[in-house]
């Protein structure tokens, strides 16, 4: 199900109808806002298959990070062997269209990026690729220059609210989901499927509000459980990225509307809220570059009065 992104869908409807679809697109934007859902929709349209049939379609190839066969942990990147498999798929002789989706293109390493570049430089006929990324700045410029970038934005509140009105939720729950998701419809769908996840987000939001106007050592104590999965650093960093996105969602509501959260309690002035927001942005960017998570969170806490 696609919520929002009507302008993007209309764009592809026009170029596909005119037979002017480019060979490669980069879908860039925040997590869980519908990039992969749109890519799957386009793949099903091109291949004339239902979305749930794509996994068994011989002309469809989905590439994403895999789990390590020995440890069971998710690998930190998309490796060159996966790109070699992709090139083998594209080299097969066929008169029909082929569609490739690379989910998590910002996890390509230098070797897999170089291997993919060769494919983008000489794209096979009737092959269309959709790359999905949250942090496109991590991709080499040589790759970016070979693709058309489509920037995705968070889904508008009115589109999400219209959908939430069809669900059995209280007004409080609807408002909280809108607030915590901040346009990330994938999170909404996840919370509706698993209420425990929504309750966990509620707790994290409440914890964020308690970080204001307390001693620094108490801030450290309250955020200790943010550093989960010490054995699996990849999962731990992605968990932290998600929590920091939640913090930004809460700050955005406060800054843009100048309304103080937590039952009207005054957190701090908007200038300071913006400083906190920028510190979170810095932390999220550096997490992708493997800077120590604890140091980055402490830097954010120092900005919270």
PDB file of C-alpha atoms in Angstrom:
ATOM      1  CA  UNK A   1       0.000   0.000   0.000  1.00  0.00           C
ATOM      2  CA  UNK A   2       1.341   3.411  -1.005  1.00  0.00           C
ATOM      3  CA  UNK A   3       0.525   6.487   1.056  1.00  0.00           C
ATOM      4  CA  UNK A   4       1.532   9.831  -0.391  1.00  0.00           C
ATOM      5  CA  UNK A   5       4.231  10.407  -3.051  1.00  0.00           C
ATOM      6  CA  UNK A   6       1.580  11.256  -5.646  1.00  0.00           C
ATOM      7  CA  UNK A   7       3.966  13.564  -7.523  1.00  0.00           C
ATOM      8  CA  UNK A   8       6.588  10.802  -7.834  1.00  0.00           C
ATOM      9  CA  UNK A   9       4.030   8.251  -8.980  1.00  0.00           C
ATOM     10  CA  UNK A  10       2.685  10.728 -11.535  1.00  0.00           C
ATOM     11  CA  UNK A  11       6.219  11.384 -12.829  1.00  0.00           C
ATOM     12  CA  UNK A  12       6.869   7.697 -13.441  1.00  0.00           C
ATOM     13  CA  UNK A  13       3.456   7.216 -14.983  1.00  0.00           C
ATOM     14  CA  UNK A  14       4.333   9.910 -17.533  1.00  0.00           C
ATOM     15  CA  UNK A  15       7.850   8.695 -18.402  1.00  0.00           C
ATOM     16  CA  UNK A  16       6.789   5.053 -18.592  1.00  0.00           C
ATOM     17  CA  UNK A  17       3.830   5.981 -20.785  1.00  0.00           C
ATOM     18  CA  UNK A  18       6.129   7.920 -23.094  1.00  0.00           C
ATOM     19  CA  UNK A  19       8.708   5.102 -23.157  1.00  0.00           C
ATOM     20  CA  UNK A  20      11.393   7.384 -21.703  1.00  0.00           C
ATOM     21  CA  UNK A  21      12.259   5.518 -18.511  1.00  0.00           C
ATOM     22  CA  UNK A  22      15.942   5.897 -17.601  1.00  0.00           C
ATOM     23  CA  UNK A  23      18.015   2.808 -16.935  1.00  0.00           C
ATOM     24  CA  UNK A  24      18.831   3.724 -13.302  1.00  0.00           C
ATOM     25  CA  UNK A  25      17.232   5.764 -10.531  1.00  0.00           C
ATOM     26  CA  UNK A  26      18.319   6.515  -6.977  1.00  0.00           C
ATOM     27  CA  UNK A  27      15.491   6.804  -4.447  1.00  0.00           C
ATOM     28  CA  UNK A  28      16.910   8.999  -1.708  1.00  0.00           C
ATOM     29  CA  UNK A  29      15.220   9.925   1.577  1.00  0.00           C
ATOM     30  CA  UNK A  30      14.642   9.119   5.261  1.00  0.00           C
ATOM     31  CA  UNK A  31      13.880   5.629   6.506  1.00  0.00           C
ATOM     32  CA  UNK A  32      10.440   4.037   6.282  1.00  0.00           C
ATOM     33  CA  UNK A  33       8.768   6.674   4.122  1.00  0.00           C
ATOM     34  CA  UNK A  34       7.850   4.346   1.254  1.00  0.00           C
ATOM     35  CA  UNK A  35      10.859   4.287  -1.105  1.00  0.00           C
ATOM     36  CA  UNK A  36      10.977   0.502  -1.390  1.00  0.00           C
ATOM     37  CA  UNK A  37       7.188   0.263  -1.656  1.00  0.00           C
ATOM     38  CA  UNK A  38       7.220   2.626  -4.647  1.00  0.00           C
ATOM     39  CA  UNK A  39      10.130   0.718  -6.226  1.00  0.00           C
ATOM     40  CA  UNK A  40       8.250  -2.576  -5.881  1.00  0.00           C
ATOM     41  CA  UNK A  41       5.149  -0.967  -7.383  1.00  0.00           C
ATOM     42  CA  UNK A  42       7.149   0.195 -10.406  1.00  0.00           C
ATOM     43  CA  UNK A  43       8.760  -3.235 -10.764  1.00  0.00           C
ATOM     44  CA  UNK A  44       5.364  -4.953 -10.737  1.00  0.00           C
ATOM     45  CA  UNK A  45       4.097  -2.490 -13.355  1.00  0.00           C
ATOM     46  CA  UNK A  46       7.086  -2.994 -15.655  1.00  0.00           C
ATOM     47  CA  UNK A  47       7.004  -6.774 -15.346  1.00  0.00           C
ATOM     48  CA  UNK A  48       3.207  -6.995 -15.334  1.00  0.00           C
ATOM     49  CA  UNK A  49       3.212  -9.022 -12.130  1.00  0.00           C
ATOM     50  CA  UNK A  50       1.542  -8.623  -8.775  1.00  0.00           C
ATOM     51  CA  UNK A  51       3.902  -7.329  -6.114  1.00  0.00           C
ATOM     52  CA  UNK A  52       3.711 -10.580  -4.154  1.00  0.00           C
ATOM     53  CA  UNK A  53       4.720 -12.489  -7.310  1.00  0.00           C
ATOM     54  CA  UNK A  54       7.991 -10.636  -7.801  1.00  0.00           C
ATOM     55  CA  UNK A  55       9.993 -12.935  -5.520  1.00  0.00           C
ATOM     56  CA  UNK A  56       9.489 -15.829  -7.945  1.00  0.00           C
ATOM     57  CA  UNK A  57       9.685 -13.790 -11.133  1.00  0.00           C
ATOM     58  CA  UNK A  58      12.808 -14.720 -13.184  1.00  0.00           C
ATOM     59  CA  UNK A  59      13.126 -11.148 -14.484  1.00  0.00           C
ATOM     60  CA  UNK A  60      13.257  -9.532 -11.038  1.00  0.00           C
ATOM     61  CA  UNK A  61      16.323  -9.215  -8.812  1.00  0.00           C
ATOM     62  CA  UNK A  62      16.291  -7.840  -5.263  1.00  0.00           C
ATOM     63  CA  UNK A  63      19.685  -7.111  -3.741  1.00  0.00           C
ATOM     64  CA  UNK A  64      20.150  -6.146  -0.099  1.00  0.00           C
ATOM     65  CA  UNK A  65      22.527  -6.781   2.763  1.00  0.00           C
ATOM     66  CA  UNK A  66      22.735 -10.414   3.734  1.00  0.00           C
ATOM     67  CA  UNK A  67      23.301 -12.195   7.015  1.00  0.00           C
ATOM     68  CA  UNK A  68      26.601 -13.864   7.774  1.00  0.00           C
ATOM     69  CA  UNK A  69      26.191 -17.617   7.358  1.00  0.00           C
ATOM     70  CA  UNK A  70      28.357 -18.356  10.412  1.00  0.00           C
ATOM     71  CA  UNK A  71      27.244 -15.747  12.925  1.00  0.00           C
ATOM     72  CA  UNK A  72      23.707 -15.055  11.735  1.00  0.00           C
ATOM     73  CA  UNK A  73      24.386 -11.329  12.092  1.00  0.00           C
ATOM     74  CA  UNK A  74      23.642  -8.873   9.329  1.00  0.00           C
ATOM     75  CA  UNK A  75      26.697  -7.953   7.277  1.00  0.00           C
ATOM     76  CA  UNK A  76      27.887  -4.376   7.436  1.00  0.00           C
ATOM     77  CA  UNK A  77      27.813  -3.885   3.684  1.00  0.00           C
ATOM     78  CA  UNK A  78      26.783  -5.183   0.265  1.00  0.00           C
ATOM     79  CA  UNK A  79      29.807  -7.094  -1.013  1.00  0.00           C
ATOM     80  CA  UNK A  80      31.267  -7.536  -4.464  1.00  0.00           C
ATOM     81  CA  UNK A  81      30.051 -11.128  -4.760  1.00  0.00           C
ATOM     82  CA  UNK A  82      26.465  -9.897  -4.644  1.00  0.00           C
ATOM     83  CA  UNK A  83      27.194  -7.471  -7.493  1.00  0.00           C
ATOM     84  CA  UNK A  84      28.745 -10.324  -9.469  1.00  0.00           C
ATOM     85  CA  UNK A  85      25.520 -12.277  -9.019  1.00  0.00           C
ATOM     86  CA  UNK A  86      23.621  -9.228 -10.226  1.00  0.00           C
ATOM     87  CA  UNK A  87      25.803  -8.970 -13.330  1.00  0.00           C
ATOM     88  CA  UNK A  88      25.197 -12.653 -14.053  1.00  0.00           C
ATOM     89  CA  UNK A  89      21.447 -12.065 -13.799  1.00  0.00           C
ATOM     90  CA  UNK A  90      21.639  -9.125 -16.208  1.00  0.00           C
ATOM     91  CA  UNK A  91      23.814 -11.023 -18.692  1.00  0.00           C
ATOM     92  CA  UNK A  92      21.217 -13.723 -19.292  1.00  0.00           C
ATOM     93  CA  UNK A  93      19.773 -13.507 -22.778  1.00  0.00           C
ATOM     94  CA  UNK A  94      16.143 -12.480 -22.694  1.00  0.00           C
ATOM     95  CA  UNK A  95      13.793 -10.418 -24.826  1.00  0.00           C
ATOM     96  CA  UNK A  96      11.773  -9.352 -21.793  1.00  0.00           C
ATOM     97  CA  UNK A  97      12.387  -6.497 -19.374  1.00  0.00           C
ATOM     98  CA  UNK A  98      14.532  -6.977 -16.285  1.00  0.00           C
ATOM     99  CA  UNK A  99      14.128  -5.001 -13.061  1.00  0.00           C
ATOM    100  CA  UNK A 100      16.665  -4.686 -10.246  1.00  0.00           C
ATOM    101  CA  UNK A 101      16.116  -3.147  -6.819  1.00  0.00           C
ATOM    102  CA  UNK A 102      19.142  -2.492  -4.609  1.00  0.00           C
ATOM    103  CA  UNK A 103      17.809  -1.786  -1.118  1.00  0.00           C
ATOM    104  CA  UNK A 104      20.411  -0.091   1.054  1.00  0.00           C
ATOM    105  CA  UNK A 105      22.627   1.174  -1.747  1.00  0.00           C
ATOM    106  CA  UNK A 106      24.461   3.350   0.776  1.00  0.00           C
ATOM    107  CA  UNK A 107      25.892   0.101   2.203  1.00  0.00           C
ATOM    108  CA  UNK A 108      27.850  -0.635  -0.975  1.00  0.00           C
ATOM    109  CA  UNK A 109      31.568  -0.833  -0.174  1.00  0.00           C
ATOM    110  CA  UNK A 110      34.303   0.501  -2.425  1.00  0.00           C
ATOM    111  CA  UNK A 111      34.707  -2.816  -4.277  1.00  0.00           C
ATOM    112  CA  UNK A 112      31.023  -3.439  -4.871  1.00  0.00           C
ATOM    113  CA  UNK A 113      30.541   0.216  -5.891  1.00  0.00           C
ATOM    114  CA  UNK A 114      33.242  -0.091  -8.537  1.00  0.00           C
ATOM    115  CA  UNK A 115      31.747  -3.315  -9.837  1.00  0.00           C
ATOM    116  CA  UNK A 116      28.280  -1.751 -10.023  1.00  0.00           C
ATOM    117  CA  UNK A 117      29.692   1.283 -11.821  1.00  0.00           C
ATOM    118  CA  UNK A 118      30.742  -0.929 -14.728  1.00  0.00           C
ATOM    119  CA  UNK A 119      27.140  -2.070 -15.106  1.00  0.00           C
ATOM    120  CA  UNK A 120      25.776   1.462 -14.934  1.00  0.00           C
ATOM    121  CA  UNK A 121      28.292   2.649 -17.527  1.00  0.00           C
ATOM    122  CA  UNK A 122      27.101   0.013 -20.005  1.00  0.00           C
ATOM    123  CA  UNK A 123      23.523  -0.800 -18.975  1.00  0.00           C
ATOM    124  CA  UNK A 124      21.949  -3.853 -20.619  1.00  0.00           C
ATOM    125  CA  UNK A 125      19.042  -3.210 -22.924  1.00  0.00           C
ATOM    126  CA  UNK A 126      15.597  -3.413 -21.289  1.00  0.00           C
ATOM    127  CA  UNK A 127      17.116  -3.452 -17.793  1.00  0.00           C
ATOM    128  CA  UNK A 128      15.919  -0.961 -15.186  1.00  0.00           C
ATOM    129  CA  UNK A 129      17.512  -0.409 -11.804  1.00  0.00           C
ATOM    130  CA  UNK A 130      16.145   1.290  -8.694  1.00  0.00           C
ATOM    131  CA  UNK A 131      18.647   1.986  -5.916  1.00  0.00           C
ATOM    132  CA  UNK A 132      17.347   2.921  -2.463  1.00  0.00           C
ATOM    133  CA  UNK A 133      19.363   4.929   0.070  1.00  0.00           C
ATOM    134  CA  UNK A 134      18.950   6.914   3.263  1.00  0.00           C
ATOM    135  CA  UNK A 135      22.400   8.489   3.121  1.00  0.00           C
ATOM    136  CA  UNK A 136      23.157   9.139  -0.530  1.00  0.00           C
ATOM    137  CA  UNK A 137      26.177  11.249   0.461  1.00  0.00           C
ATOM    138  CA  UNK A 138      27.949   7.953   1.200  1.00  0.00           C
ATOM    139  CA  UNK A 139      27.746   6.930  -2.471  1.00  0.00           C
ATOM    140  CA  UNK A 140      30.672   7.769  -4.770  1.00  0.00           C
ATOM    141  CA  UNK A 141      30.086  10.674  -7.122  1.00  0.00           C
ATOM    142  CA  UNK A 142      30.837   8.417 -10.080  1.00  0.00           C
ATOM    143  CA  UNK A 143      27.815   6.281  -9.195  1.00  0.00           C
ATOM    144  CA  UNK A 144      25.550   9.254  -8.539  1.00  0.00           C
ATOM    145  CA  UNK A 145      26.380  10.734 -11.927  1.00  0.00           C
ATOM    146  CA  UNK A 146      25.102   7.595 -13.653  1.00  0.00           C
ATOM    147  CA  UNK A 147      21.653   7.720 -12.050  1.00  0.00           C
ATOM    148  CA  UNK A 148      18.710  10.063 -11.843  1.00  0.00           C
ATOM    149  CA  UNK A 149      18.021  10.951  -8.208  1.00  0.00           C
ATOM    150  CA  UNK A 150      14.431  10.995  -6.979  1.00  0.00           C
ATOM    151  CA  UNK A 151      14.158  12.692  -3.590  1.00  0.00           C
ATOM    152  CA  UNK A 152      11.480  11.307  -1.288  1.00  0.00           C
ATOM    153  CA  UNK A 153       9.993  13.440   1.455  1.00  0.00           C
ATOM    154  CA  UNK A 154       8.064  12.392   4.585  1.00  0.00           C
ATOM    155  CA  UNK A 155       4.407  11.712   3.861  1.00  0.00           C
ATOM    156  CA  UNK A 156       2.064  14.580   4.747  1.00  0.00           C
ATOM    157  CA  UNK A 157       0.175  14.317   8.030  1.00  0.00           C
ATOM    158  CA  UNK A 158      -3.183  14.689   6.286  1.00  0.00           C
ATOM    159  CA  UNK A 159      -2.499  11.628   4.104  1.00  0.00           C
ATOM    160  CA  UNK A 160      -1.495   9.556   7.125  1.00  0.00           C
ATOM    161  CA  UNK A 161      -4.392  10.807   9.249  1.00  0.00           C
ATOM    162  CA  UNK A 162      -6.854   9.876   6.507  1.00  0.00           C
ATOM    163  CA  UNK A 163      -5.518   6.332   6.658  1.00  0.00           C
ATOM    164  CA  UNK A 164      -5.475   6.232  10.468  1.00  0.00           C
ATOM    165  CA  UNK A 165      -9.162   7.188  10.490  1.00  0.00           C
ATOM    166  CA  UNK A 166      -9.867   3.765   8.955  1.00  0.00           C
ATOM    167  CA  UNK A 167      -8.163   1.999  11.870  1.00  0.00           C
ATOM    168  CA  UNK A 168      -9.576   1.176  15.291  1.00  0.00           C
ATOM    169  CA  UNK A 169      -7.580   3.691  17.281  1.00  0.00           C
ATOM    170  CA  UNK A 170      -8.315   6.315  19.882  1.00  0.00           C
ATOM    171  CA  UNK A 171      -7.746   9.970  19.022  1.00  0.00           C
ATOM    172  CA  UNK A 172      -4.788   9.976  21.424  1.00  0.00           C
ATOM    173  CA  UNK A 173      -3.201   7.008  19.624  1.00  0.00           C
ATOM    174  CA  UNK A 174      -3.716   8.620  16.214  1.00  0.00           C
ATOM    175  CA  UNK A 175      -2.098  11.854  17.354  1.00  0.00           C
ATOM    176  CA  UNK A 176       0.813  10.048  18.972  1.00  0.00           C
ATOM    177  CA  UNK A 177       1.467   7.943  15.877  1.00  0.00           C
ATOM    178  CA  UNK A 178       1.484  11.057  13.722  1.00  0.00           C
ATOM    179  CA  UNK A 179       3.852  12.762  16.134  1.00  0.00           C
ATOM    180  CA  UNK A 180       6.279   9.892  16.551  1.00  0.00           C
ATOM    181  CA  UNK A 181       6.354   8.794  12.892  1.00  0.00           C
ATOM    182  CA  UNK A 182       6.900  12.280  11.444  1.00  0.00           C
ATOM    183  CA  UNK A 183       5.916  11.152   7.970  1.00  0.00           C
ATOM    184  CA  UNK A 184       7.487   7.682   8.079  1.00  0.00           C
ATOM    185  CA  UNK A 185       4.493   5.573   7.033  1.00  0.00           C
ATOM    186  CA  UNK A 186       6.479   2.349   7.323  1.00  0.00           C
ATOM    187  CA  UNK A 187       6.666   2.910  11.069  1.00  0.00           C
ATOM    188  CA  UNK A 188       2.897   3.416  11.213  1.00  0.00           C
ATOM    189  CA  UNK A 189       2.293   0.098   9.449  1.00  0.00           C
ATOM    190  CA  UNK A 190       4.764  -1.627  11.778  1.00  0.00           C
ATOM    191  CA  UNK A 191       3.073  -0.237  14.909  1.00  0.00           C
ATOM    192  CA  UNK A 192      -0.368  -1.259  13.697  1.00  0.00           C
ATOM    193  CA  UNK A 193       0.886  -4.808  13.157  1.00  0.00           C
ATOM    194  CA  UNK A 194       2.681  -5.013  16.490  1.00  0.00           C
ATOM    195  CA  UNK A 195       1.358  -2.906  19.359  1.00  0.00           C
ATOM    196  CA  UNK A 196       4.383  -3.825  21.496  1.00  0.00           C
ATOM    197  CA  UNK A 197       6.572  -1.817  19.111  1.00  0.00           C
ATOM    198  CA  UNK A 198       4.292   1.187  19.477  1.00  0.00           C
ATOM    199  CA  UNK A 199       4.355   0.928  23.269  1.00  0.00           C
ATOM    200  CA  UNK A 200       8.153   0.766  23.155  1.00  0.00           C
ATOM    201  CA  UNK A 201       8.255   3.957  21.072  1.00  0.00           C
ATOM    202  CA  UNK A 202       5.963   5.633  23.608  1.00  0.00           C
ATOM    203  CA  UNK A 203       8.418   4.803  26.378  1.00  0.00           C
ATOM    204  CA  UNK A 204      11.364   6.142  24.396  1.00  0.00           C
ATOM    205  CA  UNK A 205       9.451   9.383  23.712  1.00  0.00           C
ATOM    206  CA  UNK A 206       8.584   9.816  27.379  1.00  0.00           C
ATOM    207  CA  UNK A 207      12.215   9.176  28.291  1.00  0.00           C
ATOM    208  CA  UNK A 208      13.367  11.886  25.887  1.00  0.00           C
ATOM    209  CA  UNK A 209      11.229  14.517  27.632  1.00  0.00           C
ATOM    210  CA  UNK A 210      12.760  13.601  31.003  1.00  0.00           C
ATOM    211  CA  UNK A 211      16.278  14.433  29.751  1.00  0.00           C
ATOM    212  CA  UNK A 212      15.676  18.158  30.109  1.00  0.00           C
ATOM    213  CA  UNK A 213      16.738  20.143  33.179  1.00  0.00           C
ATOM    214  CA  UNK A 214      18.438  17.322  35.065  1.00  0.00           C
ATOM    215  CA  UNK A 215      22.143  16.815  35.910  1.00  0.00           C
ATOM    216  CA  UNK A 216      24.369  15.384  33.185  1.00  0.00           C
ATOM    217  CA  UNK A 217      25.080  12.176  35.105  1.00  0.00           C
ATOM    218  CA  UNK A 218      21.335  11.501  35.251  1.00  0.00           C
ATOM    219  CA  UNK A 219      21.084  12.034  31.499  1.00  0.00           C
ATOM    220  CA  UNK A 220      23.788   9.386  31.056  1.00  0.00           C
ATOM    221  CA  UNK A 221      21.932   6.943  33.294  1.00  0.00           C
ATOM    222  CA  UNK A 222      18.648   7.442  31.439  1.00  0.00           C
ATOM    223  CA  UNK A 223      20.231   6.813  28.027  1.00  0.00           C
ATOM    224  CA  UNK A 224      22.350   3.804  28.954  1.00  0.00           C
ATOM    225  CA  UNK A 225      19.924   1.304  27.402  1.00  0.00           C
ATOM    226  CA  UNK A 226      20.214   3.039  24.025  1.00  0.00           C
ATOM    227  CA  UNK A 227      23.463   1.162  23.480  1.00  0.00           C
ATOM    228  CA  UNK A 228      21.964  -2.244  22.804  1.00  0.00           C
ATOM    229  CA  UNK A 229      23.446  -5.307  21.134  1.00  0.00           C
ATOM    230  CA  UNK A 230      27.064  -4.950  22.201  1.00  0.00           C
ATOM    231  CA  UNK A 231      27.836  -8.168  20.344  1.00  0.00           C
ATOM    232  CA  UNK A 232      26.187  -7.021  17.102  1.00  0.00           C
ATOM    233  CA  UNK A 233      27.437  -3.505  16.479  1.00  0.00           C
ATOM    234  CA  UNK A 234      25.564  -3.184  13.188  1.00  0.00           C
ATOM    235  CA  UNK A 235      22.184  -3.827  14.814  1.00  0.00           C
ATOM    236  CA  UNK A 236      23.137  -1.540  17.699  1.00  0.00           C
ATOM    237  CA  UNK A 237      23.959   1.362  15.408  1.00  0.00           C
ATOM    238  CA  UNK A 238      20.771   0.946  13.409  1.00  0.00           C
ATOM    239  CA  UNK A 239      18.735   0.823  16.623  1.00  0.00           C
ATOM    240  CA  UNK A 240      20.392   4.045  17.742  1.00  0.00           C
ATOM    241  CA  UNK A 241      19.751   5.678  14.350  1.00  0.00           C
ATOM    242  CA  UNK A 242      16.062   4.895  14.753  1.00  0.00           C
ATOM    243  CA  UNK A 243      15.911   6.377  18.258  1.00  0.00           C
ATOM    244  CA  UNK A 244      17.698   9.521  17.146  1.00  0.00           C
ATOM    245  CA  UNK A 245      15.174   9.892  14.326  1.00  0.00           C
ATOM    246  CA  UNK A 246      12.422   9.724  16.944  1.00  0.00           C
ATOM    247  CA  UNK A 247      14.130  12.474  18.943  1.00  0.00           C
ATOM    248  CA  UNK A 248      14.242  14.612  15.823  1.00  0.00           C
ATOM    249  CA  UNK A 249      10.558  13.991  15.185  1.00  0.00           C
ATOM    250  CA  UNK A 250       9.727  15.259  18.668  1.00  0.00           C
ATOM    251  CA  UNK A 251      11.962  18.294  18.249  1.00  0.00           C
ATOM    252  CA  UNK A 252      10.469  19.143  14.861  1.00  0.00           C
ATOM    253  CA  UNK A 253       7.005  19.314  16.346  1.00  0.00           C
ATOM    254  CA  UNK A 254       8.239  21.661  19.052  1.00  0.00           C
ATOM    255  CA  UNK A 255      10.266  23.914  16.770  1.00  0.00           C
ATOM    256  CA  UNK A 256       7.793  24.248  13.926  1.00  0.00           C
ATOM    257  CA  UNK A 257       4.693  24.796  16.019  1.00  0.00           C
ATOM    258  CA  UNK A 258       6.410  26.458  18.993  1.00  0.00           C
ATOM    259  CA  UNK A 259       4.365  24.190  21.238  1.00  0.00           C
ATOM    260  CA  UNK A 260       6.066  22.614  24.226  1.00  0.00           C
ATOM    261  CA  UNK A 261       5.670  18.896  24.640  1.00  0.00           C
ATOM    262  CA  UNK A 262       4.886  16.684  27.642  1.00  0.00           C
ATOM    263  CA  UNK A 263       1.545  18.181  28.558  1.00  0.00           C
ATOM    264  CA  UNK A 264       2.595  21.758  27.826  1.00  0.00           C
ATOM    265  CA  UNK A 265       5.775  21.600  29.897  1.00  0.00           C
ATOM    266  CA  UNK A 266       8.390  24.105  28.739  1.00  0.00           C
ATOM    267  CA  UNK A 267      11.465  22.239  27.475  1.00  0.00           C
ATOM    268  CA  UNK A 268      13.656  25.096  26.270  1.00  0.00           C
ATOM    269  CA  UNK A 269      13.576  27.905  23.729  1.00  0.00           C
ATOM    270  CA  UNK A 270      13.487  27.206  20.001  1.00  0.00           C
ATOM    271  CA  UNK A 271      17.086  28.325  19.427  1.00  0.00           C
ATOM    272  CA  UNK A 272      18.287  25.628  21.806  1.00  0.00           C
ATOM    273  CA  UNK A 273      15.947  23.050  20.270  1.00  0.00           C
ATOM    274  CA  UNK A 274      17.540  23.748  16.899  1.00  0.00           C
ATOM    275  CA  UNK A 275      21.013  23.236  18.389  1.00  0.00           C
ATOM    276  CA  UNK A 276      19.920  19.863  19.758  1.00  0.00           C
ATOM    277  CA  UNK A 277      18.432  18.957  16.386  1.00  0.00           C
ATOM    278  CA  UNK A 278      21.689  19.827  14.618  1.00  0.00           C
ATOM    279  CA  UNK A 279      23.693  17.790  17.134  1.00  0.00           C
ATOM    280  CA  UNK A 280      21.459  14.789  16.341  1.00  0.00           C
ATOM    281  CA  UNK A 281      21.982  15.340  12.613  1.00  0.00           C
ATOM    282  CA  UNK A 282      25.738  15.349  13.204  1.00  0.00           C
ATOM    283  CA  UNK A 283      25.510  12.147  15.262  1.00  0.00           C
ATOM    284  CA  UNK A 284      23.453  10.317  12.630  1.00  0.00           C
ATOM    285  CA  UNK A 285      25.922  11.235   9.917  1.00  0.00           C
ATOM    286  CA  UNK A 286      28.938  10.167  11.976  1.00  0.00           C
ATOM    287  CA  UNK A 287      27.276   6.882  12.972  1.00  0.00           C
ATOM    288  CA  UNK A 288      27.401   5.959   9.305  1.00  0.00           C
ATOM    289  CA  UNK A 289      31.147   6.615   9.420  1.00  0.00           C
ATOM    290  CA  UNK A 290      31.685   4.329  12.436  1.00  0.00           C
ATOM    291  CA  UNK A 291      32.373   6.992  15.067  1.00  0.00           C
ATOM    292  CA  UNK A 292      31.816   5.635  18.592  1.00  0.00           C
ATOM    293  CA  UNK A 293      28.054   5.858  19.365  1.00  0.00           C
ATOM    294  CA  UNK A 294      28.418   6.722  23.036  1.00  0.00           C
ATOM    295  CA  UNK A 295      30.545   9.782  22.307  1.00  0.00           C
ATOM    296  CA  UNK A 296      28.012  11.014  19.774  1.00  0.00           C
ATOM    297  CA  UNK A 297      25.085  10.649  22.187  1.00  0.00           C
ATOM    298  CA  UNK A 298      27.020  12.394  24.950  1.00  0.00           C
ATOM    299  CA  UNK A 299      27.579  15.292  22.568  1.00  0.00           C
ATOM    300  CA  UNK A 300      23.789  15.540  22.090  1.00  0.00           C
ATOM    301  CA  UNK A 301      23.172  15.382  25.843  1.00  0.00           C
ATOM    302  CA  UNK A 302      25.550  18.278  26.353  1.00  0.00           C
ATOM    303  CA  UNK A 303      23.251  20.415  24.200  1.00  0.00           C
ATOM    304  CA  UNK A 304      20.157  19.505  26.239  1.00  0.00           C
ATOM    305  CA  UNK A 305      19.716  22.026  29.071  1.00  0.00           C
TER     306      UNK A 305
END
